[in-house]
XYZ file of C-alpha atoms in Angstrom:
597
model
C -102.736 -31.508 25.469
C -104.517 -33.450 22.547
C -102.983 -36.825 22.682
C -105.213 -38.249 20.096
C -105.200 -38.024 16.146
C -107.535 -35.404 14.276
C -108.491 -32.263 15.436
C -110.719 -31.012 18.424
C -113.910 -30.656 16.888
C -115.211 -26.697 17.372
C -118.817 -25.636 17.802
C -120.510 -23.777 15.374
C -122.602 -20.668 15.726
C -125.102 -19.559 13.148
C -127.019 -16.512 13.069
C -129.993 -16.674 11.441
C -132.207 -13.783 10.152
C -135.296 -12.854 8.308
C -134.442 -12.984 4.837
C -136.550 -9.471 3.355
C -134.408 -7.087 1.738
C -135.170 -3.623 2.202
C -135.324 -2.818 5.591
C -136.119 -5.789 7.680
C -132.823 -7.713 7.051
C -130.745 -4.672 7.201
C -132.575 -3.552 10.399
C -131.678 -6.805 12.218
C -128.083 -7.600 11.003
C -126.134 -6.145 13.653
C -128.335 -7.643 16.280
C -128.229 -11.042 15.299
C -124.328 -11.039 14.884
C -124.208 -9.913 18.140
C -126.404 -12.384 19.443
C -123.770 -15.137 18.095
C -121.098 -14.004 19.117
C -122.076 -13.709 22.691
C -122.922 -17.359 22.590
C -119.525 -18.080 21.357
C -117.947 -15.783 23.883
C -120.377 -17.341 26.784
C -118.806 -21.032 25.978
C -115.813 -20.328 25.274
C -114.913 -18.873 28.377
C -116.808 -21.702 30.498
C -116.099 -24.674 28.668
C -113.312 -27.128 27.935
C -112.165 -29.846 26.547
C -111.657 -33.255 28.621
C -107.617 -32.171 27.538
C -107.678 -29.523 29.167
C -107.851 -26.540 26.314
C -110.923 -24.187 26.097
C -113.378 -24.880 23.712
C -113.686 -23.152 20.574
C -116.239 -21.689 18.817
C -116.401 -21.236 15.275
C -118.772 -17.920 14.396
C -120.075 -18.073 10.549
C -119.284 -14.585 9.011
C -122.315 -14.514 7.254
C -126.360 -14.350 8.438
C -128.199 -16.712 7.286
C -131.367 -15.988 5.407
C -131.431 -18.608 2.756
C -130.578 -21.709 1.671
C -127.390 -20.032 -0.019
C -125.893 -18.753 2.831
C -126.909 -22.069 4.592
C -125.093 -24.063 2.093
C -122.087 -21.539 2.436
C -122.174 -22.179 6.178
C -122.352 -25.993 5.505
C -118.928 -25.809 4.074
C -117.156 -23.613 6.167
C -118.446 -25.567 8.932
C -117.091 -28.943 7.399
C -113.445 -26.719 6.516
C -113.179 -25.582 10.249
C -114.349 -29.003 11.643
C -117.349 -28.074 13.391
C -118.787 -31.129 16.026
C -121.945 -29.568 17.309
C -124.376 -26.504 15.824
C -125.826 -23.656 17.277
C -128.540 -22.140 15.628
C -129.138 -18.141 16.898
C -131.931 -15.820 16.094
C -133.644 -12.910 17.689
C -136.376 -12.731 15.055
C -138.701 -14.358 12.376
C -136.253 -16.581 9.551
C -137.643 -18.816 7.118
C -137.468 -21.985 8.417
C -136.146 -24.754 6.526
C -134.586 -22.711 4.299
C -132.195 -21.788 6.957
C -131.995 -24.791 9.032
C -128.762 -26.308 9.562
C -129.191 -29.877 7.744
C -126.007 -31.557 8.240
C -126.133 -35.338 9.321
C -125.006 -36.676 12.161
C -124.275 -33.478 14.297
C -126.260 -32.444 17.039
C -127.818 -29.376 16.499
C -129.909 -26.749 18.373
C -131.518 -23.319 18.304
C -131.686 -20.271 20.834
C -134.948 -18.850 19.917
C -134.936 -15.132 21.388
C -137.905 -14.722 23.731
C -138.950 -10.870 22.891
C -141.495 -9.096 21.904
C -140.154 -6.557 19.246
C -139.470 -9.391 16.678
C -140.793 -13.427 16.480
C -137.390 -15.305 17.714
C -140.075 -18.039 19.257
C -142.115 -18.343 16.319
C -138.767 -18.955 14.246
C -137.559 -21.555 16.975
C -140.868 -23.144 16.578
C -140.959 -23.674 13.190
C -137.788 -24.541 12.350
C -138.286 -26.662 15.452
C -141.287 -28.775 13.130
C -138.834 -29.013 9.976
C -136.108 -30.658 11.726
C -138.774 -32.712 13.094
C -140.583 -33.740 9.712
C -137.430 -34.441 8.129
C -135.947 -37.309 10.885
C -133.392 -34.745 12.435
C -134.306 -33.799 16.092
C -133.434 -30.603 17.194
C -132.452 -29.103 20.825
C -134.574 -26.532 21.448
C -133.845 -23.164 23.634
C -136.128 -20.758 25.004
C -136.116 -18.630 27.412
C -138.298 -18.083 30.248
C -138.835 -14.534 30.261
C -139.369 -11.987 28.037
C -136.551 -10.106 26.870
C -136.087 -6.403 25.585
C -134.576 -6.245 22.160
C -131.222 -4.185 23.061
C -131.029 -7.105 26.229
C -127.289 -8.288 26.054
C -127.514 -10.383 28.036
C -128.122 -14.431 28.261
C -130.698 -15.343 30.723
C -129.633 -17.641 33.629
C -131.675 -20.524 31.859
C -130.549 -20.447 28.365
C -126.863 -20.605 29.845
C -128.172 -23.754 31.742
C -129.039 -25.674 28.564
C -126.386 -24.132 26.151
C -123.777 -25.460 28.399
C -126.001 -28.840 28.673
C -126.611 -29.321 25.339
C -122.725 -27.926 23.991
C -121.443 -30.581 26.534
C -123.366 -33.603 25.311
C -122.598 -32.336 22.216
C -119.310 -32.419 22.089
C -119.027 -35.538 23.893
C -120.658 -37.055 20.186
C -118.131 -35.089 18.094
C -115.024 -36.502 20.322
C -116.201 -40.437 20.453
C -116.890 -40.046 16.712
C -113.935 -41.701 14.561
C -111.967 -43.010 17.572
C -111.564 -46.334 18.359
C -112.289 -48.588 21.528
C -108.692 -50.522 22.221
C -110.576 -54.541 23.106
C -106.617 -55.775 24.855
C -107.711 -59.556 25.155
C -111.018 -60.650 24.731
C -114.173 -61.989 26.704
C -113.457 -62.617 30.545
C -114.881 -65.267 32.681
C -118.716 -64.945 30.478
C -119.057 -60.899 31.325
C -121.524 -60.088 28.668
C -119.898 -56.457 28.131
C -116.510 -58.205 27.309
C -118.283 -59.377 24.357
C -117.818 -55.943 22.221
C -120.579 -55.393 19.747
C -118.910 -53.802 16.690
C -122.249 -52.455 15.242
C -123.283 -50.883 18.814
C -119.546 -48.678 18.739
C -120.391 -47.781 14.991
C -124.266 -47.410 14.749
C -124.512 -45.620 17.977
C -121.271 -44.008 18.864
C -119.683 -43.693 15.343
C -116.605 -45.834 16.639
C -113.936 -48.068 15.209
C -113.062 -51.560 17.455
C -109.426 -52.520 17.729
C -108.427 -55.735 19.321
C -105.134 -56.688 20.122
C -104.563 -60.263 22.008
C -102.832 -60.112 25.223
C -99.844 -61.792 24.016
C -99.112 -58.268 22.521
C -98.069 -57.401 25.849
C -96.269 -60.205 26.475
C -94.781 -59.859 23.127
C -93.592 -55.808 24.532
C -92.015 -57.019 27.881
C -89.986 -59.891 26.714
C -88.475 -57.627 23.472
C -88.537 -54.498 25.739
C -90.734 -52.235 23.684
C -91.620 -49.967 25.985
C -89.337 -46.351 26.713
C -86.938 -47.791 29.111
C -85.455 -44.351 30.364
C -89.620 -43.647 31.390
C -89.926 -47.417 32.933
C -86.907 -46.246 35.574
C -88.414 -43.122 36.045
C -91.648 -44.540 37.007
C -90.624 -47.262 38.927
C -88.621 -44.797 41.070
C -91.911 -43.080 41.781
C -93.703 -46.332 42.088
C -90.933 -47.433 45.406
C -91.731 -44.145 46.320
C -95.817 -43.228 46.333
C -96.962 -46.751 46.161
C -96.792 -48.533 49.733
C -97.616 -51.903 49.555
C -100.721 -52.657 52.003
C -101.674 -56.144 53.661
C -100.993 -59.503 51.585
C -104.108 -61.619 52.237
C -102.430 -65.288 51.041
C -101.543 -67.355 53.558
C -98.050 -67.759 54.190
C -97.143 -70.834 52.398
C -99.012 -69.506 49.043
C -97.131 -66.094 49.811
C -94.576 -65.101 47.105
C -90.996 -63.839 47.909
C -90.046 -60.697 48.383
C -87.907 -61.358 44.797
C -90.864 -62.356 42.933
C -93.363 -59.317 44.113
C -90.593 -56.557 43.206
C -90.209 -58.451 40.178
C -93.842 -58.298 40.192
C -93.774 -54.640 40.755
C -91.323 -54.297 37.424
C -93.875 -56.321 35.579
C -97.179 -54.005 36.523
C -95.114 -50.783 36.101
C -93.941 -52.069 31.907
C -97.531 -53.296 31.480
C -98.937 -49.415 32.418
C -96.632 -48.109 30.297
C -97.298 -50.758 27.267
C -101.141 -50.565 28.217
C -100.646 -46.979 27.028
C -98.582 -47.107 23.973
C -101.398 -49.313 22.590
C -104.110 -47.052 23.037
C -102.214 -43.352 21.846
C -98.805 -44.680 20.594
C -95.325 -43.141 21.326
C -92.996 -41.639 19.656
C -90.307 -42.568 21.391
C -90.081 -46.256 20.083
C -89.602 -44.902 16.684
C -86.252 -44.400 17.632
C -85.713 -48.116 18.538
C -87.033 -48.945 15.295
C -90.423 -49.812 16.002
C -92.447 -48.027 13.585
C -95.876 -49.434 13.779
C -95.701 -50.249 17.419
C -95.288 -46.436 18.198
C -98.844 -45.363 16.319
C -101.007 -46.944 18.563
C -104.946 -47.624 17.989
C -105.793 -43.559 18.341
C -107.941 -45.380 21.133
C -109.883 -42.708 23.186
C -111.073 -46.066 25.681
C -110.139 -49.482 26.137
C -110.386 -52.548 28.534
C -108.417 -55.179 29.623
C -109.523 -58.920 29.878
C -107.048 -59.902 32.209
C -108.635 -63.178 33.904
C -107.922 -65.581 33.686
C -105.865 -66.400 30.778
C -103.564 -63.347 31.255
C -104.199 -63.539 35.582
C -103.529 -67.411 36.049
C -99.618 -66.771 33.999
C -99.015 -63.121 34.763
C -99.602 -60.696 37.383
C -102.848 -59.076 37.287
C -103.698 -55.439 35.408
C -104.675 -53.929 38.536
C -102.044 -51.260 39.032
C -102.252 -50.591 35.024
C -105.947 -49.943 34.961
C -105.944 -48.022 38.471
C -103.078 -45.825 37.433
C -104.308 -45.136 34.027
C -108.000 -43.912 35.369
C -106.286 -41.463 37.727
C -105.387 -37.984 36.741
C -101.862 -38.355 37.486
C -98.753 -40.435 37.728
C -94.828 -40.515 37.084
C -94.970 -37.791 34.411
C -97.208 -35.766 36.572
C -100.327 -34.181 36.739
C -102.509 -35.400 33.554
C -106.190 -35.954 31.733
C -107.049 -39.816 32.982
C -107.739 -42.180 30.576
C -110.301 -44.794 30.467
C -109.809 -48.496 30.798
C -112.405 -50.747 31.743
C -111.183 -53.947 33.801
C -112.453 -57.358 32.702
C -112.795 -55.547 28.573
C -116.261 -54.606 30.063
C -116.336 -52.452 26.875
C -120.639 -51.298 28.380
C -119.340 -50.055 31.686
C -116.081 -48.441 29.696
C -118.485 -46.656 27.388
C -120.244 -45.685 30.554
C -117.033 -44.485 31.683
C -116.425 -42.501 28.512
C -119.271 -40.728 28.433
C -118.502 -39.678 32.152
C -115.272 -38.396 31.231
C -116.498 -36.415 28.453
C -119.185 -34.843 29.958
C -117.524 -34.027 33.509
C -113.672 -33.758 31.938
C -113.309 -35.860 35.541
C -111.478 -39.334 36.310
C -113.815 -42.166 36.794
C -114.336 -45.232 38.872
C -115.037 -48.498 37.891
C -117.265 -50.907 40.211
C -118.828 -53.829 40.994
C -122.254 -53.221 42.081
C -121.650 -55.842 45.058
C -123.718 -56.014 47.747
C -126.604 -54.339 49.017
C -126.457 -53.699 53.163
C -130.284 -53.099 54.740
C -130.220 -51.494 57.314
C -131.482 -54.194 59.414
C -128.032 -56.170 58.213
C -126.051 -53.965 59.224
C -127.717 -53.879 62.743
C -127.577 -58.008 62.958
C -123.821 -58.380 61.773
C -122.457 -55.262 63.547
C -124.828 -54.007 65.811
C -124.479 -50.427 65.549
C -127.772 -47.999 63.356
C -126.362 -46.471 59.911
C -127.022 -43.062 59.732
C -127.355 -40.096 57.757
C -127.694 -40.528 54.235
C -126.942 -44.021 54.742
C -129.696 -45.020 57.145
C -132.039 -46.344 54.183
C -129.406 -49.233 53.484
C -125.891 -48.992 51.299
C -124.766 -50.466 47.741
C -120.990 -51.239 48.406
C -119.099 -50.402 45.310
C -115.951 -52.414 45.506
C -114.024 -53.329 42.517
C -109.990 -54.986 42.130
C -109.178 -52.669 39.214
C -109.454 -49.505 37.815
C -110.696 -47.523 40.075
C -109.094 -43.879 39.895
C -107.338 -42.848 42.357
C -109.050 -39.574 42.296
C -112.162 -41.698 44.118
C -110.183 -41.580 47.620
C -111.815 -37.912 47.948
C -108.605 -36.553 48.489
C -109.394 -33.367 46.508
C -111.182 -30.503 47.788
C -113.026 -27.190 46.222
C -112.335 -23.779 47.879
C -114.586 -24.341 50.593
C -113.446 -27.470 51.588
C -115.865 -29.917 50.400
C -114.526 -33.302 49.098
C -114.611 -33.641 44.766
C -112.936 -35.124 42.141
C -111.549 -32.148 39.861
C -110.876 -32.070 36.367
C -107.351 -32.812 36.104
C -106.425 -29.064 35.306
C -107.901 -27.944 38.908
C -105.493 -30.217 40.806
C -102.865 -29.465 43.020
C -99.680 -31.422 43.978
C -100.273 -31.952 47.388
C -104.077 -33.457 46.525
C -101.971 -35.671 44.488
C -99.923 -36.814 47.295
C -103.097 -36.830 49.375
C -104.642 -39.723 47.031
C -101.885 -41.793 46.631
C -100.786 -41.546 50.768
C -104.747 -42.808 50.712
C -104.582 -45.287 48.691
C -102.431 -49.325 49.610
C -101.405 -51.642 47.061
C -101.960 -54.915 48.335
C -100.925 -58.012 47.025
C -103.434 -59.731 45.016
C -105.527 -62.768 46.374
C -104.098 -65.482 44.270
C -106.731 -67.677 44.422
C -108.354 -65.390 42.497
C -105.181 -64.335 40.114
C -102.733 -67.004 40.367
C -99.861 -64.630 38.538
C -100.036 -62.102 41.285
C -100.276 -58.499 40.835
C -101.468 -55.095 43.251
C -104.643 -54.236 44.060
C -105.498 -50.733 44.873
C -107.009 -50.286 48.789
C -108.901 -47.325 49.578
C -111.650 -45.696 51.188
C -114.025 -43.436 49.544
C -114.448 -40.094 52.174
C -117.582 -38.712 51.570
C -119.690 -36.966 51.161
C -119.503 -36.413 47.546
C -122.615 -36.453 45.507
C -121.920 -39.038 42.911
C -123.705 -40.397 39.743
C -123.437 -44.649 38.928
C -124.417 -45.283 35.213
C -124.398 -47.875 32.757
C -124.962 -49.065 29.721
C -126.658 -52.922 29.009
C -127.276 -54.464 25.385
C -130.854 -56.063 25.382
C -131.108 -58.203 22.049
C -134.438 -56.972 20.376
C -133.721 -53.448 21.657
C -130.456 -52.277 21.577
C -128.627 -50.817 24.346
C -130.203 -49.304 27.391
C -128.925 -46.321 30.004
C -129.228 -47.188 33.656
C -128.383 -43.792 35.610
C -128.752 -43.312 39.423
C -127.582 -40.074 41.317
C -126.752 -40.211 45.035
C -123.778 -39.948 47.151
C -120.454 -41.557 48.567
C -121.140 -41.589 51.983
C -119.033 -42.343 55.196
C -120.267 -44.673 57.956
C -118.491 -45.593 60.809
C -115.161 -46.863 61.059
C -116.251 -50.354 63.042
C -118.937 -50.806 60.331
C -116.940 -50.328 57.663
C -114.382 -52.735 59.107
C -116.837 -55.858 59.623
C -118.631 -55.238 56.016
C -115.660 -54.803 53.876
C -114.420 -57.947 56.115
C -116.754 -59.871 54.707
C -115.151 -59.808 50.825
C -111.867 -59.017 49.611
C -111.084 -56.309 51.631
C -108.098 -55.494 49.580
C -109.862 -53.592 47.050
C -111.482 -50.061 46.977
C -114.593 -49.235 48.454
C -117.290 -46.899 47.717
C -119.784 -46.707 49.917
C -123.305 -45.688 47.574
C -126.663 -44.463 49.117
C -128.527 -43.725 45.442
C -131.401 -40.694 46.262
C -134.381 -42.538 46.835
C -137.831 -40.752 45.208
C -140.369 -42.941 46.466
C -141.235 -44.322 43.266
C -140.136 -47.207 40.411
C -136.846 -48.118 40.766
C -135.817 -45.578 43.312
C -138.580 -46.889 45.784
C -135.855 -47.876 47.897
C -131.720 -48.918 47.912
C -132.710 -52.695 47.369
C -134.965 -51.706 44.316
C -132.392 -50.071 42.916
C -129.953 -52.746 43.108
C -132.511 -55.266 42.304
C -132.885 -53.118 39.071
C -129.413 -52.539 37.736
C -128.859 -54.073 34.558
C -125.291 -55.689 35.331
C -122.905 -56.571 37.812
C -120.593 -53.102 37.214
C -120.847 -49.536 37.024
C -119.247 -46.429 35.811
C -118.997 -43.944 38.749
C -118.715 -39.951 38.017
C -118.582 -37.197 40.517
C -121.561 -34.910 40.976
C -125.256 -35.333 39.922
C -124.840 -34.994 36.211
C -127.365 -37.349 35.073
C -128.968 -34.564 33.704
C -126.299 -34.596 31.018
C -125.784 -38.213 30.673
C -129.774 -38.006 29.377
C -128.829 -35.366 27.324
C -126.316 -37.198 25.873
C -128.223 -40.302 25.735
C -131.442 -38.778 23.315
C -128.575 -37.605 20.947
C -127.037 -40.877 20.238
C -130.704 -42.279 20.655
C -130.337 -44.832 23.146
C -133.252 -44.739 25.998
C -133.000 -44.174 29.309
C -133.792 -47.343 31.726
C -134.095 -46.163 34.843
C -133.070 -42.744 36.301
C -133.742 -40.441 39.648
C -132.810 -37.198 37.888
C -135.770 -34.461 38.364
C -137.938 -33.361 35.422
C -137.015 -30.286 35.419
C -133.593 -30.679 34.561
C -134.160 -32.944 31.341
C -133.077 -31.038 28.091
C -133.827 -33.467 25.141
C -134.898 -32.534 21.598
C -138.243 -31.161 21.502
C -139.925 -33.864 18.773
C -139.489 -35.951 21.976
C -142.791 -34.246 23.156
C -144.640 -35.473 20.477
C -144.241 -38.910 21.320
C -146.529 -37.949 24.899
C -145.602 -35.806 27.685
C -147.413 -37.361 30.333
C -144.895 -40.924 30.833
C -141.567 -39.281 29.345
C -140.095 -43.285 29.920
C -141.817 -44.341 27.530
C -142.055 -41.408 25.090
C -137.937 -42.062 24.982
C -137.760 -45.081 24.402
C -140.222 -44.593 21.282
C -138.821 -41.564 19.749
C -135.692 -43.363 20.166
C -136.591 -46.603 18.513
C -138.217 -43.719 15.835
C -135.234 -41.955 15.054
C -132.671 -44.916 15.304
C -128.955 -44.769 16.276
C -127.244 -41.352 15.362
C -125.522 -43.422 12.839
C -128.133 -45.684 11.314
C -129.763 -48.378 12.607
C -127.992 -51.497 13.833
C -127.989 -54.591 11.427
C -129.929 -57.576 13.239
């Protein structure tokens, strides 16, 4: 379900058509209806929503031949709230008459690839008037030549229809939704300083920012749904088994103060919550305002130390809140960055948009050589991990989806959209997963850490986003996979930090080349000290989604034949596509103009 304000934005198909009374247009009506309505039939029964509904297609009644038809489509698309475009065509249309020239929306066209009538030359034109007037289009084009009465939707059109209505739809969801700052900057993390004019310019976001005496404010005048805090604290004595306290004993708290502890972490999910999507429910106890919320589709939590050194951490908050379930059952995770990284929760966003998965938050900690490994354990990684490791290893919100309790129909370890998943993976995860008491050295009010091992192998994809004054903000993206290594190994490495935390063990895909040369290169490389973590290699998409809000690619390991990006990106040189992004980007500007320096 929904659970934010406004509607879910549809996709529009248009069916354009050679505008020649007479003959020709008659001759090609039926076809190119057809045509669009397959499209919307293709996507809408293979696509949905991160909330779980299928996606919905909205089919203008009318061809389009001219720019009166495209004006009546305009509107209709505006009245049915239409996010992303879909141009169709199996023949020759005039092209910017028919183009669809609505700002900010991504847009692309399926040029039909047959002989009988021009779709190509259509696609190609209107292709160079999208691209003379400053609005890039996606273009689609098949590889092989079709027969006219073909109805059918070549293997490689579905590929980038699906690509391009994802990444598109990921733009129309951010857009108008805010990005919840609880708290402010923590301990100097640049990304905790949130840059208003990147969420508006770039993602067409709103920033809220409420201080963290808020929740302070919520669990001394209980405004929170008491009835739900007993209900989830009876789940919480009963899924959440508290793991290893770390402390030494005379620092350890009392068994009084950690369930009291426990009470604390349990309100602060709940309040955590209310401030990003409201609840009704406090209406009723007269707290009007408090029960809108900030129609906040991310957020992040500064936590240390001003909130950490007085309270107990927001651990257990941001861990439950990433996962795809808890006391009310199985549910679409949210995002919450720990620390208010608000670059590595936009990371996170876009993950969960494109993938409709949970996500993991990280530090990018430590990289293990293989010769390391060797000297402080003795034993040889293997496998996938035998060029050296990137441990992942973060106190908050990592999902709990990231244990790799879940598993497809033939057994292989994933992370499902939250729809796919079954009670007992549910109870899998959480019988993974220890909540030990927090090192209070580190967070002097206490709080519970979530322990866990990653099982692999599950191919994974680490991305971020970094601010670069001068330039704007950057994508880092590296695919690879959560791998296991041996239970001795792990024990000594993780050993060796706070092994009360979650770890992810990383091998990125190595190419041989740039930043992918090897593991330590691609540590040595990444921008910051976190990333967002998504399952499967969907770079692809994240670059997809990248060239539509116009911010370049830094650094990625993602094949060139699965990069879809508008097609004026060619014209900036094909040979070093790096670089061609980063110009057509910088030529273009943010989706939403360009930032004010």
């Amino acid at each position: 379900m929904y659970r934010l304000n406004g509607k879910l934005p549809k996709v529009g198909i248009r069916a354009t058509i050679d505008g020649r009374r007479r003959g020709v247009r008659e001759s090609l009506e039926g076809q190119a209806m057809d045509m669009a309505k397959m499209v919307a039939k293709f996507i809408e029964e293979n696509l949905k929503y991160p909330s779980g509904e299928s996606v919905e297609c909205y089919v203008f009644e009318e061809t389009i031949g001219r720019v009166p038809e495209a004006a009546r489509c305009e509107q209709k698309f505006k009245d049915n709230n239409v996010g992303v475009s879909l141009t169709v065509t199996p023949c020759w249309c005039y092209g910017t008459e028919t183009i669809d020239c609505t700002p900010h929306i991504p847009k692309a066209i399926w040029g039909f690839n047959g002989t009988e009538r021009p779709g190509a030359v259509y696609l190609a034109a209107a292709a160079a008037g999208h691209a003379q007037i400053g609005d890039p289009v996606f273009s689609i084009y098949g590889k092989h030549v079709q027969d006219g009465t073909d109805k059918e939707i070549p293997e490689d059109v579905k590929e980038k229809i699906l690509k391009f209505v994802e990444s598109g739809l990921a733009v129309a969801l951010m857009k108008g939704k805010s990005y919840l700052s609880i708290g402010s900057v923590s301990m100097g993390i640049a990304g905790s300083i949130v840059n208003p004019d990147f969420f508006s310019d770039y993602l067409g976001m709103r920033n809220e920012y409420v201080d963290m005496v808020e929740l302070k404010r919520r669990l001394d005048e209980e405004i929170y749904d008491v009835e739900e805090f007993k209900k989830a604290m009876e789940w919480t004595k009963i899924h959440c088994k508290e793991g290893e306290d770390c402390n030494n004993s005379y620092v350890q708290k009392s068994r009084n103060d950690k369930d009291k502890d426990w009470e604390i972490v349990v309100k602060m999910t709940i309040i955590m919550r209310d401030l990003m999507i409201g609840n009704k429910k406090l209406k009723g106890k007269g707290y009007l305002e408090e029960a809108e919320g900030h129609n906040a589709i991310a957020a992040g939590f500064q936590g240390q130390r001003q909130w950490t050194d007085y309270m107990p951490n927001g651990d257990f908050s941001e861990a439950i809140l990433n996962s795809s379930f808890d006391w009310n059952g199985i549910r679409e995770a949210f995002v919450v960055a720990t620390e208010n990284d608000s670059l590595n929760g936009v990371a996170m966003l876009f993950g969960h948009l494109l993938t409709g998965r949970a996500q993991i938050f990280s530090d990018v900690r430590t990289f293990w050589s293989a010769e390391a490994v060797k000297r402080v354990t003795g034993k040889e990684l293997e496998g996938k991990a035998k060029n050296g490791l990137i441990h992942l290893i973060n106190s908050g919100s990592s999902s709990l989806d990231g244990t790799g309790d879940q598993v497809d129909k033939d057994g292989n370890r994933v992370m499902k959209p939250f729809w796919e998943i079954k009670e007992e993976e549910v109870k899998k995860c959480l019988d993974s997963t220890k909540w030990c008491e927090a090192d209070l050295g580190y967070f002097r009010g206490g709080g519970y850490s979530s322990q866990f091992l990653t099982k692999g192998e599950m191919p994974i994809t680490m991305t971020r986003i970094n601010l670069i004054k001068g330039l704007g903000p950057v994508l880092q993206i590296a695919e690879g996979y959560a791998v296991d290594i041996q239970k001795d190994i792990h024990d000594v490495l993780d050993r060796r930090t706070n092994f009360t935390w979650p770890t992810t063990w990383f091998a990125p895909n190595l190419t041989g080349k740039g930043a992918f040369t090897d593991v330590h290169t691609v540590m040595d490389t990444w921008g910051a000290n976190h990333g967002a973590i998504s399952y499967g290699h969907v770079g692809d998409k994240f670059i997809t989604l990248a060239s539509m809000l116009r911010i370049p690619v830094a650094m990625h390991n993602v094949s060139d034949e699965k990069i879809f990006r508008p097609k004026v990106w060619s014209s900036f040189g094909t040979l070093d596509k790096e670089n061609a992004d980063y110009r057509a980007c910088e030529n273009f500007g943010p989706i939403y103009g360009k930032i004010k320096r």
